[in-house]
GROMACS .gro file of C-alpha atoms in nm:
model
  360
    1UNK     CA    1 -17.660 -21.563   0.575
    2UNK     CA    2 -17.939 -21.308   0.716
    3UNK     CA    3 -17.984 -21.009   0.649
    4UNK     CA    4 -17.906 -20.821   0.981
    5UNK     CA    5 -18.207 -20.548   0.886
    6UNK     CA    6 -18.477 -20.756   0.746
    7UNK     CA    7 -18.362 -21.109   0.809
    8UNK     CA    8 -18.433 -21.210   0.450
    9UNK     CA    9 -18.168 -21.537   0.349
   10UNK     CA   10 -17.926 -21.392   0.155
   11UNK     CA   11 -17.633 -21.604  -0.033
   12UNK     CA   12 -17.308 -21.614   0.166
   13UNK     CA   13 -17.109 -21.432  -0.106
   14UNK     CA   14 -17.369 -21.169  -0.107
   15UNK     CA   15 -17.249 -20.808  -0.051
   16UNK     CA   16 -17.637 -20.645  -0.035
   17UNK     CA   17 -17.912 -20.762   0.057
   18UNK     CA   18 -18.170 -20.885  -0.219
   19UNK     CA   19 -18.484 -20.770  -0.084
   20UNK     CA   20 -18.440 -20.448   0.125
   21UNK     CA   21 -18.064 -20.340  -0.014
   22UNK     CA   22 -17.868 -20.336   0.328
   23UNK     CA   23 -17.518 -20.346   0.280
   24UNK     CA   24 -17.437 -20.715   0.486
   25UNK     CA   25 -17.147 -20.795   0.664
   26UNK     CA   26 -16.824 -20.958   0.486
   27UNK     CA   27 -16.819 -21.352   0.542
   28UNK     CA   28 -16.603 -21.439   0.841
   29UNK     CA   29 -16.280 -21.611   0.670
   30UNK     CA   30 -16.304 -21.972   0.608
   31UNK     CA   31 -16.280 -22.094   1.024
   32UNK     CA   32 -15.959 -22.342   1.094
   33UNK     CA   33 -16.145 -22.697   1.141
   34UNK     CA   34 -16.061 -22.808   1.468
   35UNK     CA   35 -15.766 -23.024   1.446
   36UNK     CA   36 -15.907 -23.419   1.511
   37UNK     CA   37 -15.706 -23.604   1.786
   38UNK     CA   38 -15.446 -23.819   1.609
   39UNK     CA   39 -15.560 -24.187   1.558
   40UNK     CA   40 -15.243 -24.413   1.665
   41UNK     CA   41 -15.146 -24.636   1.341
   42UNK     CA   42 -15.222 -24.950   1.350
   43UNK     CA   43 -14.916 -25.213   1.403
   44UNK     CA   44 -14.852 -25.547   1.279
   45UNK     CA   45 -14.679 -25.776   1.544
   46UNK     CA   46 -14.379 -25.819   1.350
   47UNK     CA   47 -14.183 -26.135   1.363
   48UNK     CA   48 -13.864 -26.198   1.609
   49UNK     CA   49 -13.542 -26.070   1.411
   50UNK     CA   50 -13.743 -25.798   1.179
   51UNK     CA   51 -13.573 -25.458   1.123
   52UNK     CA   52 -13.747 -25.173   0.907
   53UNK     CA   53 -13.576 -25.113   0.646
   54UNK     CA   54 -13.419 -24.729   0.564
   55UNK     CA   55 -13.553 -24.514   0.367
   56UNK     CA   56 -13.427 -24.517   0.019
   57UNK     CA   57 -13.221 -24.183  -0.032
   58UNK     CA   58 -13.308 -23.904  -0.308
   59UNK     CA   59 -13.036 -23.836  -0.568
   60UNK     CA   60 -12.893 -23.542  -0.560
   61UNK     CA   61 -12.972 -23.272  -0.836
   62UNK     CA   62 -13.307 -23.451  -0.831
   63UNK     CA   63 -13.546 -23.254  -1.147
   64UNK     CA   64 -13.792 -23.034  -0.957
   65UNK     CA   65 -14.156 -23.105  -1.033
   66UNK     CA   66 -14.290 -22.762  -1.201
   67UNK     CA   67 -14.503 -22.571  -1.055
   68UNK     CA   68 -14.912 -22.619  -1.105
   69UNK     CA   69 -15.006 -22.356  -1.328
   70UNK     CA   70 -15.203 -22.070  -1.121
   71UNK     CA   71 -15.573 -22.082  -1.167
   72UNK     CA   72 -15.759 -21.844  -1.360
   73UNK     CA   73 -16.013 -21.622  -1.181
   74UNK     CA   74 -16.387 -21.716  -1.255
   75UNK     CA   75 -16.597 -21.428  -1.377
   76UNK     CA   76 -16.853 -21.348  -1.138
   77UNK     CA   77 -17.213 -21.419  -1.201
   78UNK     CA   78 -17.308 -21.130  -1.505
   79UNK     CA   79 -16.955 -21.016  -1.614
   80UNK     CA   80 -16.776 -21.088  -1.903
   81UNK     CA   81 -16.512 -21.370  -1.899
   82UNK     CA   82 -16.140 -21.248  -1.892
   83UNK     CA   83 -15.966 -21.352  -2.224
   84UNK     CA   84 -15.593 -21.482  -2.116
   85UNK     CA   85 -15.298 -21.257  -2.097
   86UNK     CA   86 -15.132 -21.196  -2.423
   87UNK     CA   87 -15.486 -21.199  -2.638
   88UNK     CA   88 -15.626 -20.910  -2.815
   89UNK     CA   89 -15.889 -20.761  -2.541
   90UNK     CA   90 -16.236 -20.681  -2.781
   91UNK     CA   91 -16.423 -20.299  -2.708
   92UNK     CA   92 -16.695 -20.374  -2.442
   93UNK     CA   93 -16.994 -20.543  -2.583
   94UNK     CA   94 -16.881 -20.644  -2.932
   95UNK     CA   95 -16.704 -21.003  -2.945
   96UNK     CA   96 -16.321 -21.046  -3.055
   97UNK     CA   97 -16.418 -21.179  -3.361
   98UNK     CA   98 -16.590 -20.865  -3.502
   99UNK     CA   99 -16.250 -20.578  -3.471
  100UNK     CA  100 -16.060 -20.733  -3.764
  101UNK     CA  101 -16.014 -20.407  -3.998
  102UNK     CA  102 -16.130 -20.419  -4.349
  103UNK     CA  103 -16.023 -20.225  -4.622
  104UNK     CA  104 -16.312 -20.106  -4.845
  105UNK     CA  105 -16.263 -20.209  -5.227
  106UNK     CA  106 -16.194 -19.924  -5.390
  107UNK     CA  107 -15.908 -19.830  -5.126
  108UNK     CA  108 -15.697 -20.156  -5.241
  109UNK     CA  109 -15.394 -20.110  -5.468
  110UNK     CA  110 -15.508 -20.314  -5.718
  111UNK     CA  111 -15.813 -20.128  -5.790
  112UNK     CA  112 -15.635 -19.834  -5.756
  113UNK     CA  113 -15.351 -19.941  -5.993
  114UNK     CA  114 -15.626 -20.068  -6.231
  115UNK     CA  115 -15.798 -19.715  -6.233
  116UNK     CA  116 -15.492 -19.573  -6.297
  117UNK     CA  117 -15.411 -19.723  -6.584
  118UNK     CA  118 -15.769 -19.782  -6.755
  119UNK     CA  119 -15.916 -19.453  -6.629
  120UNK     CA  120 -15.656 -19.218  -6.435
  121UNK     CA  121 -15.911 -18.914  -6.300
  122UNK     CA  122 -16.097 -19.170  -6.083
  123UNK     CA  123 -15.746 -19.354  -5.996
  124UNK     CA  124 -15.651 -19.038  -5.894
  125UNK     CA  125 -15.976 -18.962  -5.674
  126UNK     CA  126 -15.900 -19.280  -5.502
  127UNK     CA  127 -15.544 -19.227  -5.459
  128UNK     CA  128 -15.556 -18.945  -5.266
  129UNK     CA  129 -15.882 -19.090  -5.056
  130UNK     CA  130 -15.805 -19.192  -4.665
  131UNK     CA  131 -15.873 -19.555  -4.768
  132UNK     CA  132 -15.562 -19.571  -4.981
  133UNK     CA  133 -15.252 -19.628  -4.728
  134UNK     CA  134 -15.025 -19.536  -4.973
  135UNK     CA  135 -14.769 -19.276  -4.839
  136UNK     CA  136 -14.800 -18.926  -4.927
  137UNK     CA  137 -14.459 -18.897  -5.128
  138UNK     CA  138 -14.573 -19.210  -5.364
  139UNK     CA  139 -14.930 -18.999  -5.422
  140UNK     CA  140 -14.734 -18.706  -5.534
  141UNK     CA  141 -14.474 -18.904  -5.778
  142UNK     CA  142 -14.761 -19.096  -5.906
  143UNK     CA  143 -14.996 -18.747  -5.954
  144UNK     CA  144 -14.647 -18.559  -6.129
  145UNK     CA  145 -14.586 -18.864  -6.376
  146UNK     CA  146 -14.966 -18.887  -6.445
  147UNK     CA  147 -14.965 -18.520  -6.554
  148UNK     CA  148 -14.647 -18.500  -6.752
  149UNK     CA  149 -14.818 -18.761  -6.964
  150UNK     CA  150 -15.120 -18.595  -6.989
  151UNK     CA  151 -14.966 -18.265  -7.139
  152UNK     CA  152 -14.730 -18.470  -7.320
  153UNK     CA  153 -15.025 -18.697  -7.503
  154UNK     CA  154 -15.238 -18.320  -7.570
  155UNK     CA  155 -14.937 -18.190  -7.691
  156UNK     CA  156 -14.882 -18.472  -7.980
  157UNK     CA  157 -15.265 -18.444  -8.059
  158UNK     CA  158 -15.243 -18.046  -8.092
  159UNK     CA  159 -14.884 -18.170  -8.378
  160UNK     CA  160 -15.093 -18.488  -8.541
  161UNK     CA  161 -15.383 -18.232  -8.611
  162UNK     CA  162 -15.144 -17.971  -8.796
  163UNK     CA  163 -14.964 -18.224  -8.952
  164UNK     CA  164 -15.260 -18.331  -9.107
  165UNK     CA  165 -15.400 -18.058  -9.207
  166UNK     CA  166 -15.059 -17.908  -9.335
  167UNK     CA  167 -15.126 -18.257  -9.528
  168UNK     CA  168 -15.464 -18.182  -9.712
  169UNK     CA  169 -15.383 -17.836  -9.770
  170UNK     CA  170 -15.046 -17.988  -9.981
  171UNK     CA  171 -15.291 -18.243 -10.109
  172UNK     CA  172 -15.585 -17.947 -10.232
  173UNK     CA  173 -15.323 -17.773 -10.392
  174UNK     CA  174 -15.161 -18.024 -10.594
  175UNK     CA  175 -15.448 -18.152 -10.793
  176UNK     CA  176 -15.457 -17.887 -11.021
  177UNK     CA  177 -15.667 -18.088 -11.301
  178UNK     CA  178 -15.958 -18.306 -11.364
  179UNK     CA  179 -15.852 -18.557 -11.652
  180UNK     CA  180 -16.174 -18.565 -11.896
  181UNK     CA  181 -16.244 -18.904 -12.072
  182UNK     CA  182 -16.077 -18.924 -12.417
  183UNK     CA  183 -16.333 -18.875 -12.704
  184UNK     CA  184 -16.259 -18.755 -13.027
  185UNK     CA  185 -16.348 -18.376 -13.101
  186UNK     CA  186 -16.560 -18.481 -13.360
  187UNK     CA  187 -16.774 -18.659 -13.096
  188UNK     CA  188 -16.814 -18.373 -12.848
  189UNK     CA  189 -17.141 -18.207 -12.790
  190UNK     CA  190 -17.125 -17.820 -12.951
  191UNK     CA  191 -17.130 -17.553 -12.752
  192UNK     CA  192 -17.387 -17.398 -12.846
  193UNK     CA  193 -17.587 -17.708 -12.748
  194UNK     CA  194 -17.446 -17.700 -12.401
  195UNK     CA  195 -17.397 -17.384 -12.254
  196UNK     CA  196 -17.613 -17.076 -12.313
  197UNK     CA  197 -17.304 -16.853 -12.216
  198UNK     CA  198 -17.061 -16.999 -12.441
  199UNK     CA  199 -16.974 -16.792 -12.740
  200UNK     CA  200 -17.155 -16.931 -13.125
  201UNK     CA  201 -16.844 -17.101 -13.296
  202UNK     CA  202 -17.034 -17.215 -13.602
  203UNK     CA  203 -16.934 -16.979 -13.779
  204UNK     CA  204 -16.629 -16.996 -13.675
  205UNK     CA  205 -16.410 -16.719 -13.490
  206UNK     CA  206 -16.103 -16.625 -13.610
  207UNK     CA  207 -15.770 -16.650 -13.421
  208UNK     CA  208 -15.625 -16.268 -13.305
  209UNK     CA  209 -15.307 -16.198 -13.469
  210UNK     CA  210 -15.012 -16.076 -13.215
  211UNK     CA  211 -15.167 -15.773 -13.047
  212UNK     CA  212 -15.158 -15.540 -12.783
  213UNK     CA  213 -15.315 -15.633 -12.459
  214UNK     CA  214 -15.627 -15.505 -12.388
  215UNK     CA  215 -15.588 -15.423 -11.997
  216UNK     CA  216 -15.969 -15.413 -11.947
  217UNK     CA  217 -15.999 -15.773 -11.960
  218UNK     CA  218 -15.697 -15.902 -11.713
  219UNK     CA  219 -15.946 -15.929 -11.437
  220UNK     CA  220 -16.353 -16.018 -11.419
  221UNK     CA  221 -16.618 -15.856 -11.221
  222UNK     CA  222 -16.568 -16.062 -10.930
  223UNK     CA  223 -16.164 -15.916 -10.898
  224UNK     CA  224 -16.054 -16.259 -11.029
  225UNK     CA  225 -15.766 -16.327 -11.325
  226UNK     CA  226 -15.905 -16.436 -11.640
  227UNK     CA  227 -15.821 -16.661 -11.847
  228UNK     CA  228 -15.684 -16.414 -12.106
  229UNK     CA  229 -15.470 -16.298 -11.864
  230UNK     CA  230 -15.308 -16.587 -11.749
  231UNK     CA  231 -15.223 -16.712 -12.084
  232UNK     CA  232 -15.074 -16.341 -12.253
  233UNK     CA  233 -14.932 -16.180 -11.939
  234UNK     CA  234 -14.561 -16.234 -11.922
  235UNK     CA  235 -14.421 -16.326 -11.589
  236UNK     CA  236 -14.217 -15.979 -11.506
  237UNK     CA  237 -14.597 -15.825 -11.459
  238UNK     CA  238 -14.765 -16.143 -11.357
  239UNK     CA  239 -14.721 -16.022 -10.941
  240UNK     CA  240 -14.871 -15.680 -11.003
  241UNK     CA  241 -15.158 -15.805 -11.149
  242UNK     CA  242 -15.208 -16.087 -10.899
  243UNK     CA  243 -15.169 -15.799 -10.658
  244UNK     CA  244 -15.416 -15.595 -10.815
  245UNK     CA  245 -15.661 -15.826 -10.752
  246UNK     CA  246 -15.599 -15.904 -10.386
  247UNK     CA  247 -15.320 -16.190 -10.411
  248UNK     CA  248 -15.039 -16.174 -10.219
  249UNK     CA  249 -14.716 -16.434 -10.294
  250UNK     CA  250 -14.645 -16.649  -9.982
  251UNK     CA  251 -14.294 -16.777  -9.956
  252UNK     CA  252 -14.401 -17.066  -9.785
  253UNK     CA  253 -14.674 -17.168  -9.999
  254UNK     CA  254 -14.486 -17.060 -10.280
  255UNK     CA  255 -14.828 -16.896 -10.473
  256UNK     CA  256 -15.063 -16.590 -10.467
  257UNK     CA  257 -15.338 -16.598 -10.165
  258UNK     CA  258 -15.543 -16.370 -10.024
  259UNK     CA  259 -15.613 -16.299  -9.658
  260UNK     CA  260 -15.879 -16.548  -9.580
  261UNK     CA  261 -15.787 -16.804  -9.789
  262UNK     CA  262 -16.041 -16.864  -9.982
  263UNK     CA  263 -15.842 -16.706 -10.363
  264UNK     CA  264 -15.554 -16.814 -10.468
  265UNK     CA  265 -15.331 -16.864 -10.837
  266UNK     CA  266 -15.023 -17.125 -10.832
  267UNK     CA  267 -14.806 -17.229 -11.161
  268UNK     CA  268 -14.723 -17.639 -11.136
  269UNK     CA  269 -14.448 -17.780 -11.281
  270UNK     CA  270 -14.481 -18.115 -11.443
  271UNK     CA  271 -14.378 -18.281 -11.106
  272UNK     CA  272 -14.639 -18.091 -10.912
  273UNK     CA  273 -14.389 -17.848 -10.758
  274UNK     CA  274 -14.436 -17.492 -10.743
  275UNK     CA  275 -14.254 -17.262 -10.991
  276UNK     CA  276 -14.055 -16.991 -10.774
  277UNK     CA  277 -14.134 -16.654 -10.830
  278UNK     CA  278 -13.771 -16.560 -10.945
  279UNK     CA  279 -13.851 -16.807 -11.194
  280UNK     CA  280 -14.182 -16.692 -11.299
  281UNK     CA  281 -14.043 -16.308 -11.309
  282UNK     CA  282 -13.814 -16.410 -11.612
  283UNK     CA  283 -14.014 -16.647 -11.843
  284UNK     CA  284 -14.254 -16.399 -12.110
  285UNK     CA  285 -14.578 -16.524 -12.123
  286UNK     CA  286 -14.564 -16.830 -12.376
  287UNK     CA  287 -14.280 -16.947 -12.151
  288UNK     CA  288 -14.460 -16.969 -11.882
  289UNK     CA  289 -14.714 -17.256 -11.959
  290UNK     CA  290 -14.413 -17.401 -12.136
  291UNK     CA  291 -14.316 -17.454 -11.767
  292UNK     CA  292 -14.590 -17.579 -11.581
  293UNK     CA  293 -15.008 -17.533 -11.538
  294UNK     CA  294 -15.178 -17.266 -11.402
  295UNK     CA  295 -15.435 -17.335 -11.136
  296UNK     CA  296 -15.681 -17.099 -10.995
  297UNK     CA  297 -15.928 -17.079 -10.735
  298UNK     CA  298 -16.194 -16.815 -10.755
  299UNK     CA  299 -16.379 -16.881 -10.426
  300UNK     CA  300 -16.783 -16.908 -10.417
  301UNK     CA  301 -16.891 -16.571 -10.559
  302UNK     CA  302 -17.055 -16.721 -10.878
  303UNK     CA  303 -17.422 -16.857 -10.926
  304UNK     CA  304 -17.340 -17.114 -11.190
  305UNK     CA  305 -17.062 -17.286 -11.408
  306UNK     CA  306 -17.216 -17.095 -11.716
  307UNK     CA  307 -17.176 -16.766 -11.548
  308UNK     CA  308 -16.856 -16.847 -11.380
  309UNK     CA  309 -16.734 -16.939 -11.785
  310UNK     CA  310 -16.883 -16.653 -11.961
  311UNK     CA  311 -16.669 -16.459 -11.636
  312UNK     CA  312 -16.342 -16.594 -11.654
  313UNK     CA  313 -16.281 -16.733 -12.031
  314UNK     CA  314 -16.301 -16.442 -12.229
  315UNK     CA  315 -16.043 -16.512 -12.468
  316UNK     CA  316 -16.124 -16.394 -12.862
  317UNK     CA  317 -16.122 -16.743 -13.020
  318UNK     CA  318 -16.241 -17.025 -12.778
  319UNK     CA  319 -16.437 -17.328 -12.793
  320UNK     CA  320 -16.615 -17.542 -12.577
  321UNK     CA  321 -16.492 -17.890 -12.646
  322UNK     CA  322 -16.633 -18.098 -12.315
  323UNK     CA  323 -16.896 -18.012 -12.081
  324UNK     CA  324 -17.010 -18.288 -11.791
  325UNK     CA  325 -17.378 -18.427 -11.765
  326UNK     CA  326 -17.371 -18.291 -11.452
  327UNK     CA  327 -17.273 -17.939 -11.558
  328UNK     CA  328 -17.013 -17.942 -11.313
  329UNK     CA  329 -16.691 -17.940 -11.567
  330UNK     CA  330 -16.603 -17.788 -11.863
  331UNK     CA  331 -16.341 -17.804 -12.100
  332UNK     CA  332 -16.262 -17.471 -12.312
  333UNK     CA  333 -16.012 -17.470 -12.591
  334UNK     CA  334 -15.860 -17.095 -12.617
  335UNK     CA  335 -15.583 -16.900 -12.817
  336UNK     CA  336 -15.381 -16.654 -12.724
  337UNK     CA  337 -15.253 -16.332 -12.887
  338UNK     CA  338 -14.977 -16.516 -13.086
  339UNK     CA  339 -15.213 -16.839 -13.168
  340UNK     CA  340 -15.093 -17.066 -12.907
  341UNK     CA  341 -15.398 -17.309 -12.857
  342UNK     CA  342 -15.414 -17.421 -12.471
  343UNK     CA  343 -15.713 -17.579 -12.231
  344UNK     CA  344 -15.897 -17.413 -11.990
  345UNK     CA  345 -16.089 -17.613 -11.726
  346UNK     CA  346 -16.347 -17.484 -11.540
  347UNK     CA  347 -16.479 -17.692 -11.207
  348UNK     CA  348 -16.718 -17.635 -10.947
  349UNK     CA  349 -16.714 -17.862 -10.627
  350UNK     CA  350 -16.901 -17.797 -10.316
  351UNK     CA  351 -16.975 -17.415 -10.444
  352UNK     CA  352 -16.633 -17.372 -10.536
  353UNK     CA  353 -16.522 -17.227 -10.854
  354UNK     CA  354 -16.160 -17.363 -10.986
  355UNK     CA  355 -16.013 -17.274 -11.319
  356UNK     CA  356 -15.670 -17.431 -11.454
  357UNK     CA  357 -15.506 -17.348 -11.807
  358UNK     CA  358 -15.282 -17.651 -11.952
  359UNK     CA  359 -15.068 -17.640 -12.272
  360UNK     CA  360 -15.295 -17.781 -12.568
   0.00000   0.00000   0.00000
């Protein structure tokens, strides 16, 4: 074909021309070939007596051929080829192959899952991400269990941490005495030899005949009881004097404490129990280390073991019978005002002073 402007040869599907643009004229339809004269068929000479024979008849119902399948349009030169009917049709310019959808890794359930059971705040990030297709009511019942066992799991911490410190306070207060290796008295270092505070027995101090009690000396310098009040107070004026110097009884820890812990006076029983204070209240003074051991803490308010001796045992007639190398124990023999001969230990660990008064 020509083009009817510049006369360039264009192609006959052409719809512009390619050299000069002009719009050319749709190809005529395809033109009816002239129909060719029929050619007579050629005849045999048949023989003398030949008929034709009839055509053979169709059966009826006869299967009808299916129809050719209709062709699929060709692309034109520089378009994309038409995928069939029924495929899935790819965005323009990216191949079919490419659209699958892929779930990044930390969207699948197993990761999540995983997270939420190894590490729940991150399973719980990437729970509520877009990436996770779980539906919004299974985020919310998985979020609500995940919290109730949070607070539940604080909550038994917050019990297992009183529990065990309700533990080691039971535990501090029960050992009321530090079991000093046997040795015969004989044996023992003096105490004159030992402690610069203790009092010169050599000569020998006499035991106090049954007296009256010298008030003056129920409590030290530092507000604490002393040993010769412990063992010749009688147990009706045992509370007022623990009073007096601070103590208050607790009904639950069944002993004398002051406000910040750090004092404190309990009477043990051979099992370790507490005496009640009823109890206490009604025994007279002899009685009352006839019924258990006295053990005192005096806090950290001393410089020394000597000092916090010479401070606390000042009974007329005692004795130092045991002293540690490390100066950290002693062992006093005392006597009270009607010559009942009892043990006073004195302890310091970790700055703090302990006393505790056993039958001898």
């Amino acid at each position: 074909m020509k083009c009817p402007q510049c006369g360039s040869e264009c192609p006959d599907n052409a719809l512009f021309c390619t050299e000069c643009g002009t719009a050319l004229p749709a190809a005529p339809a395809n033109a009816p070939q002239p129909a060719s004269a029929p050619q007579p068929a050629e005849t045999q000479p048949q023989p003398a007596g030949y008929q034709q024979p009839a055509a053979a008849p169709q059966p009826a119902g006869a299967v009808a051929q299916p129809a050719a399948a209709s062709p699929q349009p060709e692309a034109a030169p520089g378009q994309q080829p038409v995928p069939p009917v029924g495929q899935p049709q790819a965005p323009y310019g990216q191949p079919i192959y490419n659209q699958a959808s892929s779930t990044p890794w930390y969207g699948k359930t197993w990761v999540i899952v995983l997270f939420l059971i190894f590490f729940w705040p991150v399973g719980i990030v990437l729970m509520w991400l877009k990436s996770c297709t779980w539906s919004k009511v299974v985020k919310v019942v998985v979020s609500v269990i995940l919290g109730l066992c949070v607070v539940s799991y604080v909550f038994t911490v917050i019990a297992m941490f009183n529990a065990f410190s309700q533990a080691s306070n039971d535990i501090a207060r029960s050992d009321t005495a530090i079991t000093a290796p046997s040795a015969p008295k004989s044996s023992l270092p003096d105490a004159g030899s030992n402690s610069k505070s203790a009092p010169d027995t050599s000569k020998g101090t006499p035991a106090p005949s049954a007296g009256t009690l010298d008030s003056s000396r129920l409590k030290d310098a530092k507000g604490n009881p002393t040993v010769y009040a412990l063992i010749n107070i009688d147990g009706s004026d045992l509370d007022g004097l623990l009073q007096s110097c601070g103590l208050k009884f607790d009904r639950q820890w069944q002993g004398w404490i002051n406000d910040d812990m750090s004092r404190s006076v309990d009477l043990y029983n051979s099992l370790s129990d507490d005496v009640p204070l009823d109890t206490i209240r009604s025994l007279s003074s002899t009685e009352l280390l006839e019924s258990g051991d006295f053990f005192v803490s005096c806090g950290k308010s001393y410089d020394s073991l000597d000092s916090f001796a010479s401070s606390v045992v000042n009974t007329d007639a005692q004795n130092l019978v045991f002293r540690s190398d490390d100066g950290l124990t002693g062992i006093y023999e005392v006597t009270d005002l009607d010559g009942n001969v009892y043990n006073a230990l004195v302890s310091s660990t970790a700055g703090d002073y302990s006393l505790a008064i056993t039958r001898g």
